[in-house]
């Protein structure tokens, strides 16, 4: 009878996997593929596999830590390992990074909606609606973000599957050659630089204590990881098959060009059949991002009911995200630089945590 | 003269004349026509006696045959009263308030001179209709009895289906003046105590003079009064109420209510229909699929039309687009006005058709549909396509059997129409996402609205589609029933 009360506010395996897929998986449908094609050429799909391989280490270390400290999330672990002061600095850095990522991503998504679908609508309005819905979800809390993600997951995956199967039928298989793209060494170098694409797996540890158990968390992470890599590989092959190497590099948003390009039966323009599903996953994704931002902010500034930070954070994100419009550099370029910059953090931070835990002797209790 | 309210709590006098006088005052005799006070003397005992009852809610013949005549023809001097009269002696009361309540419930009070108490005999007979066919929840297959306004009949209908001593009908008086009685029905060996206590607490916290029926009670105890979605299910089918009881739900019954309330309710309990399970697996799921389709069409089709014609014209194949624009050419209004006019007209016809006196009911529909639609098109006020779309959305809304969900869907449809007019697909998706966020965080008596879809519970997974009957082994886990397994897998 107590089982329900103790799981109140917690998410199960289904919800966790749904969150992971929507939050990381949505990246196949923004400008991430373009970054890959620029770095790896036709070998983009091998690139993501190498990134996956590189990321294995940090993800493995984090899940190890989570299973070690049952019922603790990344914030608790950082505070536990580094104490108040260094912990504060680390959390503050994470918080800034997370909020920056969010500003960067939301402004890119606003740009996608603005340039691809609603070219006459003012950016502010698009931005407001995007973050308004996301903030509504974020304020509800993680269990409802998870539930919503799960409710829609099937339909979103179905829409991606339909697109992929059409792409594989209509595309040219030969266009995936040369299979190694920019070449062996470049591949490894580029993969290393861009591995922060999976940085979300570090952030996911922030909600570890909201998952029913550490075992479920571990399971969810790996299921999500495999599905995401699969989605990335298939989409990255698909886009190249459809547009060829040169073509696909010209686009900022290959997914949206794809759904514009493909035809299904008598329907020549099908992009709007798929647009809503992409939108829903974006809404849920940013709801999760805002939630994480508020969670970190709350941890840094000791705000217990951090959900109340969400609206302010959303407004700040909109204001900050709108600035670059008039500025010389675009958010897309910024994202590439940013990704390269934070890669060492993603790769080294978990190692640092793990080593500290080891030195502290916490693993002995296992 | 003493105040009547203070008198009410007093014990009756052993002097018969005085007591009768006071009772007369209470009932404003002779102003009240249907109060019967009959004086006679009990032969044998040789005592003066009086019976008092309300003849419009009692069985007069029974009183005559079983109460008065035996007393008049009694010869024995020693027999006790309960042995003289064959009528069922319910109780003896000493103070006025209890006597009055029993008389108001259709029972008969017998007062005997020299005895400071009243004997209450059962004699109630309220007028009402008999058990009839369900009017709102029609099924082709399956039982065709419905609840009526007489709670005893309703209880009997439930007892007929569950012959088990664990089926409890707990009665609570929920209003002060009218003394309305509510029956809380549950299976003692299944229903969760906490849930039961939660419901009882909510009911006991009410301090109201009168609650006539369940439809009114519902609004006092539901979770979110201002929500567009209902949290308590009403059903007029005893078979449906029974299957809920057997799953560990709690059912409320009341006099004057031709239905029952089932709580807690999830989205699925509104979406389902008893026929889904009476039909074979494939057929049952086929009608579920149809209902889902109807739900989606009702919600989205008008909004889609607006979004596509205003924002996403390129979606439509060229030939169809030309056809649409040809019909729209002569219409002076923007699409949103067109759609709203027709949607509102449809809602009006529907409401009007419902309230119109029976004999002209069918005509209103024909007049509404034919004249309005046809004439509107000919007058170039709306385009024919809009008529098709609105008619489709209206017709599909009838496939959602539950009246409350029906309202929710019809109202949310307008939200989608508005969002589509402002923002096209972007707005519609935004509203849909907010709707999902809202629904997953919505609770009915502590049960998540979309359970067991999310969050997960052990259950028979009866959501959009149902499983094969044999494999529906579990009661819904979100109710925390005392016994989760309802059938063992048969080999």
Coordinates of N, CA, C and O in Angstrom, one line a residue, chain B residues 43 123 126 147 178 215 246 253 274-275 302 310 360 380 416:
Chain B
X43 N -58.7 -3.4 20.8 CA -59.6 -4.3 21.6 C -58.7 -5.3 22.2 O -57.6 -5.6 21.8
X123 N -44.0 0.7 5.9 CA -45.2 0.8 5.1 C -45.0 1.6 3.9 O -45.9 2.0 3.2
X126 N -43.2 4.5 -2.4 CA -43.1 5.7 -3.2 C -43.4 5.4 -4.6 O -43.2 4.3 -5.1
X147 N -30.8 1.6 -14.4 CA -31.2 2.1 -13.1 C -32.4 3.0 -13.2 O -32.6 3.6 -14.2
X178 N -33.6 17.9 3.9 CA -34.3 16.9 3.1 C -33.9 15.5 3.4 O -34.6 14.5 3.0
X215 N -26.3 13.8 -9.6 CA -25.7 14.8 -10.5 C -25.3 16.1 -9.7 O -24.3 16.7 -10.0
X246 N -16.6 -4.9 -9.2 CA -15.8 -6.1 -9.2 C -14.3 -5.8 -9.4 O -13.4 -6.7 -9.2
X253 N -24.9 5.4 -5.0 CA -26.3 5.3 -5.4 C -27.2 6.3 -4.6 O -26.8 6.5 -3.4
X274 N -19.7 -0.5 -22.3 CA -19.8 -1.9 -21.9 C -19.8 -2.8 -23.0 O -19.4 -4.0 -22.9
X275 N -20.2 -2.3 -24.2 CA -20.3 -3.2 -25.3 C -18.9 -3.7 -25.8 O -18.8 -4.7 -26.4
X302 N -12.1 20.4 -37.9 CA -12.4 21.8 -38.2 C -11.1 22.6 -38.1 O -10.8 23.5 -38.9
X310 N -5.5 28.3 -44.2 CA -4.9 29.6 -43.9 C -3.4 29.7 -43.9 O -2.8 30.7 -44.2
X360 N -42.2 16.9 -32.2 CA -41.5 17.6 -33.3 C -40.0 17.5 -33.3 O -39.3 18.0 -34.1
X380 N -24.4 31.6 -50.3 CA -22.9 31.9 -50.4 C -22.4 32.4 -49.0 O -21.5 33.3 -48.9
X416 N -9.0 24.2 -30.1 CA -8.1 23.9 -31.3 C -8.5 24.8 -32.5 O -7.6 25.2 -33.2

